[in-house]
Amino acid sequence: MPRPQPHLEEVLASEPGSHIAALFDFDGTIIAGYSATAMLREKLQRREMSVEEIAETANVIAQHSLGAIGFSGLMSGAAKFMKGVEEESFVQFGEELYKKHIARKIYPETRAIIEAHQAKGHRVAIISSATIYQIEPTARDLGISDIKCSAYEIEDGVFTGDIIRPLCFGEGKVIAAEELAAEYGLDLDQSYFYSDSDDDIELLERVGKPRPLNPNMKLKAIADERNWPVQRFASRGTPSWVDYTRTIYATGSLIGAFAAGLPIWALTRSQREAVNFSMGLFGDFATAITGVELEVEDERHLWSSRPCIFIFNHQSKADVMILAKLIRRDMGGVGKKEIKDIPILGKLMEWGGTVFVDRADGKSAIKAMEPLVEAIQKEGKSICIAPEGTRSLTPKLEPFKKGAFHLAMQAGVPIVPIVIHNATDVAPKNEFVMRPATVRVTVLPPVDTSDWQVKTLNAHVRDVRNMFLRTLGQPEETVAESVAKEAAPAAKLEKAPKKAATKKPAAKKKPTPRKVKKA
């Protein structure tokens, strides 16, 4: 059963209205760990810090840890090494940092709380001592437009090496909240503030509903003393040895499941029955060992129109075991060609009916899928495809490619949409470890493709994608948006300048993170 989430349940039962604010700290509250640590690690990996900068940074961090300097001194130390750096380079750095490190650290439980506040019409904002370059990509993902944060001084698009005071720390966060309250007519006495640190005690005391999330020891003690409700999340952060063990066993179980099917193949000479047995066994074992439970709505649609093209939104590497458990038999699939070269795994997937395609070569991909039409029409197999092409970075649905829709038309079979709501709870993109979770799945009614034509395919793709968007509670794509999206690549090609015959290598810029509303 899903674990209770008292903070979420409170919001769902709360008073609606834009006069109520839901304020969130960033590090440790919205994401697990510290974005500054991820930023420092990334710069070290890129070898973009001089020996002097590494030594000085270590010294400043040590002094701050020992209490010799405060947060202002820590920020001033960081700002010094940014003097003369273009702000735009930090904007790009922040985007890359989000994709590589930050996105997978977002707590799904906090995301749910934020979405609940937004559904109630509350004014959601981030108030953090971090900089905009660390925060903005995540805020954009979460649909949060109001950000109050610490800021570096900038002149003519270049960092001066100084900071803007007051920083968004301690009493500075209260100032930031009061500014938001004055701007939007908020009642802070009815508002929420979520934080993990006792450094935020001033703002926690200022709002009417202080809500510690993943609190440190000092904040936990304060919360216990004042009877503030506390909640902790284990879905992100440092995995336990149990999490690693679950993941390794689940991943390796694919080999074990196919090995278990070999006697069936040897004795019956039926590869199909062997694969069906192995696929179902893998799905059952892998989901059980990782602690993944499925809540499936309208499961009957999985069986009502086979053979068919199953399409699903691809959020996580856990999708493979989820689909194996759901579909179970007579299934083929499509995978990127790089998987084929993975020892053992590539061969097993090929044996199990997966066709590998080169996504960069459209003509090659279409030709490679020709055997799938035969498998559907002559063998009665259903094919499973992720029309997004790859795992999405967040639960938000990405644009659909048309391969699955062309295949359905050629084979003359329906499309059955499988909507996976929250597989990122198990393992987001770029995360190795899988964790226990309850995953919601909705199987939509089969979509008849018998009267589809190539000239109307864009409209059909949009309609099916909108089915996913509606089910996921995300904004649907309009006809105008669809037309603009189709026209964009051609327009971009027309406007693209001709390449020069020779080109000097660009001078390297010192990378690093952009600006928004400052406290």
Tab-separated table of N, CA and C in Angstrom, residues 238-301:
chain	number	residue	atom	x	y	z
A	238	THR	N	20.754	9.380	-0.934
A	238	THR	CA	21.704	8.273	-0.921
A	238	THR	C	20.976	6.938	-0.788
A	239	PRO	N	21.141	6.038	-1.766
A	239	PRO	CA	20.452	4.744	-1.687
A	239	PRO	C	21.077	3.855	-0.605
A	240	SER	N	20.289	2.946	-0.078
A	240	SER	CA	20.793	1.982	0.889
A	240	SER	C	21.352	0.773	0.148
A	241	TRP	N	22.049	-0.085	0.857
A	241	TRP	CA	22.569	-1.314	0.239
A	241	TRP	C	21.436	-2.212	-0.231
A	242	VAL	N	20.290	-2.085	0.465
A	242	VAL	CA	19.117	-2.869	0.051
A	242	VAL	C	18.638	-2.408	-1.327
A	243	ASP	N	18.638	-1.084	-1.559
A	243	ASP	CA	18.228	-0.553	-2.856
A	243	ASP	C	19.148	-1.053	-3.968
A	244	TYR	N	20.458	-1.037	-3.695
A	244	TYR	CA	21.411	-1.533	-4.695
A	244	TYR	C	21.191	-3.024	-4.965
A	245	THR	N	20.961	-3.776	-3.899
A	245	THR	CA	20.757	-5.216	-4.052
A	245	THR	C	19.505	-5.508	-4.869
A	246	ARG	N	18.411	-4.815	-4.548
A	246	ARG	CA	17.166	-4.975	-5.301
A	246	ARG	C	17.405	-4.714	-6.790
A	247	THR	N	18.106	-3.612	-7.086
A	247	THR	CA	18.327	-3.201	-8.469
A	247	THR	C	19.159	-4.216	-9.231
A	248	ILE	N	20.225	-4.688	-8.605
A	248	ILE	CA	21.117	-5.654	-9.264
A	248	ILE	C	20.378	-6.961	-9.543
A	249	TYR	N	19.622	-7.418	-8.572
A	249	TYR	CA	18.868	-8.668	-8.764
A	249	TYR	C	17.801	-8.496	-9.839
A	250	ALA	N	17.116	-7.360	-9.846
A	250	ALA	CA	16.069	-7.129	-10.835
A	250	ALA	C	16.647	-7.070	-12.243
A	251	THR	N	17.767	-6.365	-12.380
A	251	THR	CA	18.408	-6.252	-13.694
A	251	THR	C	18.898	-7.616	-14.171
A	252	GLY	N	19.526	-8.356	-13.280
A	252	GLY	CA	20.047	-9.670	-13.640
A	252	GLY	C	18.974	-10.714	-13.862
A	253	SER	N	17.774	-10.447	-13.353
A	253	SER	CA	16.711	-11.444	-13.482
A	253	SER	C	16.276	-11.649	-14.930
A	254	LEU	N	16.577	-10.684	-15.810
A	254	LEU	CA	16.244	-10.861	-17.225
A	254	LEU	C	16.990	-12.068	-17.789
A	255	ILE	N	18.265	-12.182	-17.412
A	255	ILE	CA	19.063	-13.326	-17.867
A	255	ILE	C	18.514	-14.613	-17.264
A	256	GLY	N	18.211	-14.572	-15.962
A	256	GLY	CA	17.683	-15.761	-15.293
A	256	GLY	C	16.347	-16.203	-15.866
A	257	ALA	N	15.491	-15.225	-16.206
A	257	ALA	CA	14.170	-15.557	-16.743
A	257	ALA	C	14.284	-16.237	-18.103
A	258	PHE	N	15.178	-15.730	-18.939
A	258	PHE	CA	15.336	-16.343	-20.256
A	258	PHE	C	16.020	-17.711	-20.144
A	259	ALA	N	16.914	-17.851	-19.165
A	259	ALA	CA	17.529	-19.165	-18.934
A	259	ALA	C	16.470	-20.172	-18.496
A	260	ALA	N	15.506	-19.700	-17.696
A	260	ALA	CA	14.436	-20.596	-17.234
A	260	ALA	C	13.538	-21.043	-18.382
A	261	GLY	N	13.488	-20.249	-19.456
A	261	GLY	CA	12.653	-20.628	-20.589
A	261	GLY	C	13.322	-21.564	-21.568
A	262	LEU	N	14.642	-21.774	-21.425
A	262	LEU	CA	15.362	-22.635	-22.363
A	262	LEU	C	14.862	-24.084	-22.387
A	263	PRO	N	14.541	-24.684	-21.235
A	263	PRO	CA	14.013	-26.061	-21.286
A	263	PRO	C	12.717	-26.167	-22.092
A	264	ILE	N	11.884	-25.134	-22.019
A	264	ILE	CA	10.643	-25.147	-22.796
A	264	ILE	C	10.971	-25.160	-24.284
A	265	TRP	N	11.925	-24.327	-24.657
A	265	TRP	CA	12.332	-24.271	-26.056
A	265	TRP	C	12.939	-25.615	-26.499
A	266	ALA	N	13.779	-26.184	-25.624
A	266	ALA	CA	14.459	-27.432	-25.972
A	266	ALA	C	13.477	-28.605	-26.114
A	267	LEU	N	12.463	-28.640	-25.267
A	267	LEU	CA	11.549	-29.783	-25.257
A	267	LEU	C	10.378	-29.630	-26.220
A	268	THR	N	9.945	-28.391	-26.445
A	268	THR	CA	8.777	-28.190	-27.308
A	268	THR	C	9.143	-27.643	-28.675
A	269	ARG	N	10.380	-27.149	-28.803
A	269	ARG	CA	10.860	-26.491	-30.022
A	269	ARG	C	10.042	-25.247	-30.350
A	270	SER	N	9.377	-24.706	-29.347
A	270	SER	CA	8.587	-23.490	-29.552
A	270	SER	C	9.296	-22.306	-28.899
A	271	GLN	N	9.958	-21.517	-29.712
A	271	GLN	CA	10.625	-20.319	-29.195
A	271	GLN	C	9.596	-19.340	-28.636
A	272	ARG	N	8.458	-19.260	-29.266
A	272	ARG	CA	7.422	-18.334	-28.833
A	272	ARG	C	6.948	-18.639	-27.415
A	273	GLU	N	6.662	-19.904	-27.117
A	273	GLU	CA	6.215	-20.270	-25.776
A	273	GLU	C	7.309	-20.050	-24.740
A	274	ALA	N	8.552	-20.296	-25.150
A	274	ALA	CA	9.675	-20.068	-24.232
A	274	ALA	C	9.807	-18.590	-23.898
A	275	VAL	N	9.699	-17.744	-24.923
A	275	VAL	CA	9.808	-16.295	-24.709
A	275	VAL	C	8.636	-15.798	-23.870
A	276	ASN	N	7.426	-16.295	-24.140
A	276	ASN	CA	6.266	-15.873	-23.356
A	276	ASN	C	6.442	-16.212	-21.880
A	277	PHE	N	6.922	-17.421	-21.615
A	277	PHE	CA	7.155	-17.828	-20.227
A	277	PHE	C	8.194	-16.920	-19.574
A	278	SER	N	9.295	-16.675	-20.296
A	278	SER	CA	10.383	-15.866	-19.750
A	278	SER	C	9.954	-14.427	-19.510
A	279	MET	N	9.161	-13.884	-20.443
A	279	MET	CA	8.737	-12.491	-20.313
A	279	MET	C	7.858	-12.292	-19.085
A	280	GLY	N	6.872	-13.173	-18.907
A	280	GLY	CA	6.009	-13.063	-17.733
A	280	GLY	C	6.766	-13.263	-16.439
A	281	LEU	N	7.702	-14.220	-16.453
A	281	LEU	CA	8.503	-14.480	-15.256
A	281	LEU	C	9.362	-13.281	-14.902
A	282	PHE	N	9.982	-12.678	-15.907
A	282	PHE	CA	10.806	-11.492	-15.662
A	282	PHE	C	9.975	-10.362	-15.066
A	283	GLY	N	8.806	-10.095	-15.646
A	283	GLY	CA	7.965	-9.018	-15.130
A	283	GLY	C	7.542	-9.241	-13.694
A	284	ASP	N	7.151	-10.470	-13.379
A	284	ASP	CA	6.707	-10.779	-12.013
A	284	ASP	C	7.855	-10.681	-11.012
A	285	PHE	N	9.001	-11.279	-11.377
A	285	PHE	CA	10.121	-11.311	-10.437
A	285	PHE	C	10.717	-9.920	-10.234
A	286	ALA	N	10.960	-9.195	-11.332
A	286	ALA	CA	11.632	-7.897	-11.240
A	286	ALA	C	10.805	-6.876	-10.455
A	287	THR	N	9.487	-6.853	-10.698
A	287	THR	CA	8.657	-5.912	-9.939
A	287	THR	C	8.574	-6.313	-8.466
A	288	ALA	N	8.537	-7.619	-8.202
A	288	ALA	CA	8.453	-8.082	-6.803
A	288	ALA	C	9.734	-7.762	-6.038
A	289	ILE	N	10.891	-8.009	-6.659
A	289	ILE	CA	12.161	-7.829	-5.954
A	289	ILE	C	12.467	-6.350	-5.712
A	290	THR	N	11.991	-5.473	-6.598
A	290	THR	CA	12.218	-4.037	-6.409
A	290	THR	C	11.148	-3.383	-5.543
A	291	GLY	N	10.109	-4.129	-5.218
A	291	GLY	CA	9.042	-3.563	-4.391
A	291	GLY	C	8.115	-2.644	-5.168
A	292	VAL	N	7.988	-2.893	-6.472
A	292	VAL	CA	7.114	-2.075	-7.309
A	292	VAL	C	5.736	-2.727	-7.398
A	293	GLU	N	4.721	-2.023	-6.941
A	293	GLU	CA	3.344	-2.488	-7.028
A	293	GLU	C	2.619	-1.692	-8.104
A	294	LEU	N	1.744	-2.353	-8.848
A	294	LEU	CA	1.022	-1.698	-9.926
A	294	LEU	C	-0.455	-1.518	-9.563
A	295	GLU	N	-0.964	-0.316	-9.804
A	295	GLU	CA	-2.395	-0.044	-9.720
A	295	GLU	C	-2.864	0.198	-11.152
A	296	VAL	N	-3.528	-0.806	-11.739
A	296	VAL	CA	-3.867	-0.759	-13.160
A	296	VAL	C	-5.358	-0.469	-13.341
A	297	GLU	N	-5.628	0.557	-14.129
A	297	GLU	CA	-7.010	0.927	-14.446
A	297	GLU	C	-7.353	0.434	-15.852
A	298	ASP	N	-8.481	-0.214	-16.005
A	298	ASP	CA	-8.965	-0.738	-17.287
A	298	ASP	C	-7.987	-1.735	-17.912
A	299	GLU	N	-7.576	-2.697	-17.114
A	299	GLU	CA	-6.627	-3.712	-17.578
A	299	GLU	C	-7.208	-4.545	-18.730
A	300	ARG	N	-8.511	-4.582	-18.834
A	300	ARG	CA	-9.146	-5.403	-19.881
A	300	ARG	C	-8.720	-4.977	-21.281
A	301	HIS	N	-8.354	-3.689	-21.444
A	301	HIS	CA	-7.967	-3.218	-22.773
A	301	HIS	C	-6.632	-3.814	-23.230
